[in-house]
mmCIF file of C-alpha atoms in Angstrom:
data_model
loop_
_atom_site.group_PDB
_atom_site.id
_atom_site.type_symbol
_atom_site.label_atom_id
_atom_site.label_comp_id
_atom_site.label_asym_id
_atom_site.label_seq_id
_atom_site.Cartn_x
_atom_site.Cartn_y
_atom_site.Cartn_z
ATOM 1 C CA MET A 627 -15.254 14.512 17.274
ATOM 2 C CA ASN A 628 -16.680 16.333 14.360
ATOM 3 C CA ILE A 629 -18.547 14.456 11.273
ATOM 4 C CA GLY A 630 -15.336 14.035 9.121
ATOM 5 C CA GLU A 631 -13.679 12.286 11.736
ATOM 6 C CA ALA A 632 -16.462 10.116 12.347
ATOM 7 C CA ALA A 633 -16.825 9.263 8.843
ATOM 8 C CA ARG A 634 -12.929 7.859 7.682
ATOM 9 C CA LEU A 635 -13.082 6.660 11.097
ATOM 10 C CA SER A 636 -16.914 4.222 10.366
ATOM 11 C CA GLY A 637 -15.628 4.074 6.346
ATOM 12 C CA VAL A 638 -18.800 5.679 6.198
ATOM 13 C CA SER A 639 -19.352 8.499 4.147
ATOM 14 C CA ALA A 640 -20.340 11.708 5.863
ATOM 15 C CA LYS A 641 -23.599 12.371 3.441
ATOM 16 C CA MET A 642 -24.615 8.806 4.654
ATOM 17 C CA VAL A 643 -23.675 9.478 8.996
ATOM 18 C CA ARG A 644 -26.187 12.560 8.371
ATOM 19 C CA HIS A 645 -28.759 10.092 5.882
ATOM 20 C CA TYR A 646 -28.845 7.345 8.790
ATOM 21 C CA GLU A 647 -29.565 10.269 10.796
ATOM 22 C CA ALA A 648 -32.017 11.421 9.132
ATOM 23 C CA LEU A 649 -33.522 7.812 9.243
ATOM 24 C CA GLY A 650 -33.141 7.328 12.686
ATOM 25 C CA LEU A 651 -30.381 4.660 12.973
ATOM 26 C CA LEU A 652 -28.780 6.953 14.661
ATOM 27 C CA PRO A 653 -29.506 8.958 17.284
ATOM 28 C CA ARG A 654 -28.795 12.995 16.697
ATOM 29 C CA VAL A 655 -26.084 14.220 18.122
ATOM 30 C CA VAL A 656 -25.089 16.772 20.198
ATOM 31 C CA ARG A 657 -23.589 19.736 18.599
ATOM 32 C CA SER A 658 -21.039 23.027 18.904
ATOM 33 C CA ALA A 659 -21.978 26.195 19.453
ATOM 34 C CA SER A 660 -20.731 26.635 16.115
ATOM 35 C CA GLY A 661 -24.292 24.247 15.362
ATOM 36 C CA TYR A 662 -21.827 21.236 13.640
ATOM 37 C CA ARG A 663 -22.254 18.113 14.735
ATOM 38 C CA GLN A 664 -20.236 16.177 17.536
ATOM 39 C CA TYR A 665 -20.313 12.581 17.844
ATOM 40 C CA GLY A 666 -17.764 10.226 20.323
ATOM 41 C CA GLN A 667 -16.642 6.571 19.961
ATOM 42 C CA ALA A 668 -20.762 5.242 20.401
ATOM 43 C CA GLU A 669 -21.928 7.167 17.351
ATOM 44 C CA VAL A 670 -18.267 6.083 15.263
ATOM 45 C CA HIS A 671 -19.176 1.804 16.641
ATOM 46 C CA THR A 672 -23.025 2.161 15.712
ATOM 47 C CA LEU A 673 -21.610 3.513 12.188
ATOM 48 C CA ARG A 674 -19.609 0.611 12.115
ATOM 49 C CA PHE A 675 -21.812 -1.998 12.809
ATOM 50 C CA ILE A 676 -24.971 -0.171 10.355
ATOM 51 C CA ARG A 677 -21.824 -0.553 7.346
ATOM 52 C CA ARG A 678 -20.756 -4.068 8.009
ATOM 53 C CA ALA A 679 -25.249 -4.927 8.108
ATOM 54 C CA ARG A 680 -25.360 -3.046 4.580
ATOM 55 C CA GLU A 681 -22.283 -5.159 3.584
ATOM 56 C CA LEU A 682 -23.911 -8.492 4.810
ATOM 57 C CA GLY A 683 -27.612 -7.099 2.052
ATOM 58 C CA PHE A 684 -29.720 -5.895 4.868
ATOM 59 C CA SER A 685 -32.265 -3.345 4.570
ATOM 60 C CA MET A 686 -32.624 -0.358 6.545
ATOM 61 C CA ALA A 687 -35.830 -1.492 8.644
ATOM 62 C CA GLU A 688 -33.486 -5.445 9.170
ATOM 63 C CA ILE A 689 -30.825 -2.597 10.596
ATOM 64 C CA ALA A 690 -33.425 -0.851 12.667
ATOM 65 C CA ASP A 691 -34.640 -4.095 14.470
ATOM 66 C CA LEU A 692 -30.765 -5.194 14.294
ATOM 67 C CA LEU A 693 -29.404 -2.265 16.030
ATOM 68 C CA ARG A 694 -32.247 -1.993 18.314
ATOM 69 C CA LEU A 695 -31.558 -5.604 19.888
ATOM 70 C CA TRP A 696 -28.100 -5.227 19.279
ATOM 71 C CA GLN A 697 -28.556 -1.807 22.060
ATOM 72 C CA ASN A 698 -31.039 -4.198 23.639
ATOM 73 C CA ARG A 699 -29.204 -6.509 26.912
ATOM 74 C CA GLU A 700 -32.145 -8.592 27.212
ATOM 75 C CA ARG A 701 -32.482 -9.298 23.992
ATOM 76 C CA ALA A 702 -33.149 -12.705 22.723
ATOM 77 C CA SER A 703 -30.940 -14.271 20.393
ATOM 78 C CA ALA A 704 -33.939 -15.794 18.854
ATOM 79 C CA ASP A 705 -35.368 -12.636 17.728
ATOM 80 C CA VAL A 706 -31.417 -11.652 15.984
ATOM 81 C CA LYS A 707 -31.120 -15.346 14.458
ATOM 82 C CA ARG A 708 -35.313 -15.294 13.090
ATOM 83 C CA ILE A 709 -34.302 -11.700 11.159
ATOM 84 C CA ALA A 710 -30.535 -13.131 9.875
ATOM 85 C CA LYS A 711 -32.527 -16.850 8.817
ATOM 86 C CA ALA A 712 -35.370 -14.102 7.021
ATOM 87 C CA HIS A 713 -32.572 -12.636 5.480
ATOM 88 C CA ILE A 714 -30.692 -15.786 4.199
ATOM 89 C CA ALA A 715 -33.728 -16.867 2.766
ATOM 90 C CA ASP A 716 -34.593 -13.443 0.574
ATOM 91 C CA LEU A 717 -30.497 -13.744 -0.259
ATOM 92 C CA ASP A 718 -31.192 -16.841 -1.927
ATOM 93 C CA ARG A 719 -34.698 -15.874 -3.683
ATOM 94 C CA ARG A 720 -32.420 -12.975 -5.112
ATOM 95 C CA ILE A 721 -29.617 -15.575 -6.354
ATOM 96 C CA ALA A 722 -32.513 -18.072 -7.484
ATOM 97 C CA GLU A 723 -33.597 -15.425 -10.227
ATOM 98 C CA MET A 724 -30.565 -14.273 -10.726
ATOM 99 C CA SER A 725 -29.546 -17.447 -12.042
ATOM 100 C CA GLY A 726 -32.466 -17.813 -14.214
ATOM 101 C CA MET A 727 -31.610 -14.980 -15.640
ATOM 102 C CA ARG A 728 -27.795 -15.532 -16.510
ATOM 103 C CA ARG A 729 -28.874 -19.035 -17.302
ATOM 104 C CA THR A 730 -31.367 -17.408 -20.385
ATOM 105 C CA LEU A 731 -28.507 -14.916 -21.314
ATOM 106 C CA GLU A 732 -26.002 -17.817 -21.903
ATOM 107 C CA ASN A 733 -28.224 -19.618 -23.620
ATOM 108 C CA LEU A 734 -28.768 -16.208 -26.052
ATOM 109 C CA VAL A 735 -25.281 -15.949 -26.146
ATOM 110 C CA HIS A 736 -24.273 -19.119 -26.971
ATOM 111 C CA CYS A 737 -27.329 -18.756 -29.925
ATOM 112 C CA CYS A 738 -25.545 -14.925 -31.086
ATOM 113 C CA HIS A 739 -22.579 -15.411 -33.458
ATOM 114 C CA GLY A 740 -21.047 -12.514 -32.641
ATOM 115 C CA ASP A 741 -19.643 -11.499 -36.588
ATOM 116 C CA ALA A 742 -20.682 -8.789 -39.034
ATOM 117 C CA ARG A 743 -23.967 -10.343 -39.168
ATOM 118 C CA PRO A 744 -26.930 -8.174 -38.344
ATOM 119 C CA GLN A 745 -28.541 -10.994 -36.700
ATOM 120 C CA CYS A 746 -28.433 -10.696 -33.155
ATOM 121 C CA PRO A 747 -30.847 -13.572 -31.024
ATOM 122 C CA ILE A 748 -29.713 -11.747 -27.760
ATOM 123 C CA LEU A 749 -31.505 -8.610 -29.057
ATOM 124 C CA ASP A 750 -34.304 -10.917 -30.461
ATOM 125 C CA GLY A 751 -35.056 -12.390 -27.394
ATOM 126 C CA LEU A 752 -34.824 -8.905 -25.851
ATOM 127 C CA ALA A 753 -37.482 -7.861 -28.775
ATOM 128 C CA ASP A 754 -39.852 -11.290 -28.154
ATOM 129 C CA ALA A 755 -39.551 -10.370 -24.829
ATOM 130 C CA ALA A 756 -40.072 -7.048 -24.175
ATOM 131 C CA ALA A 757 -43.735 -7.280 -26.774
ATOM 132 C CA ALA A 758 -45.306 -10.478 -25.024
ATOM 133 C CA PRO A 759 -46.997 -9.387 -22.255
ATOM 134 C CA ALA A 760 -46.041 -10.151 -18.874
ATOM 135 C CA THR A 761 -47.256 -13.945 -17.848
ATOM 136 C CA ALA A 762 -46.856 -16.141 -14.773
ATOM 137 C CA ALA A 763 -44.343 -17.592 -16.230
ATOM 138 C CA THR A 764 -42.394 -14.896 -16.490
ATOM 139 C CA THR A 765 -40.307 -14.121 -13.885
ATOM 140 C CA ALA A 766 -40.236 -11.178 -12.252
ATOM 141 C CA HIS A 767 -37.334 -9.654 -14.446
ATOM 142 C CA GLY A 768 -38.234 -10.218 -17.335
ATOM 143 C CA ASN A 769 -36.882 -14.042 -17.931
ATOM 144 C CA VAL A 770 -38.740 -16.687 -19.820
ATOM 145 C CA PRO A 771 -38.185 -20.342 -18.125
ATOM 146 C CA ARG A 772 -36.005 -22.079 -20.576
#
């Protein structure tokens, strides 16, 4: 099947199919006499695996590791679990950062009257954070803990 059909069956765009091939996540495929890539069910299955891993937020490096383990029948499930647990820890860290951002923004929104007055605590809070030098008390996203 051609790249368009493989993309449709896997739920991945043709551009991403090429990208995954360039990254080495998808092995180079046979080309027809006219130079078109030819895909089979194995490649579609691999593309679906990659798509699902991306949906779960795994990085390309993690996906490469997971693909190697998936394709290795001698793998140890402990290796797969280690990658998944590290990813969960990263997700937890990102959720905590976003929760802090949300709390800061909720506080600014609560302080804003949202009326015709020009004073706006939201803009003031953004300007204050922009004027302050980055410190250890500032989070990765520029939030000052309150």
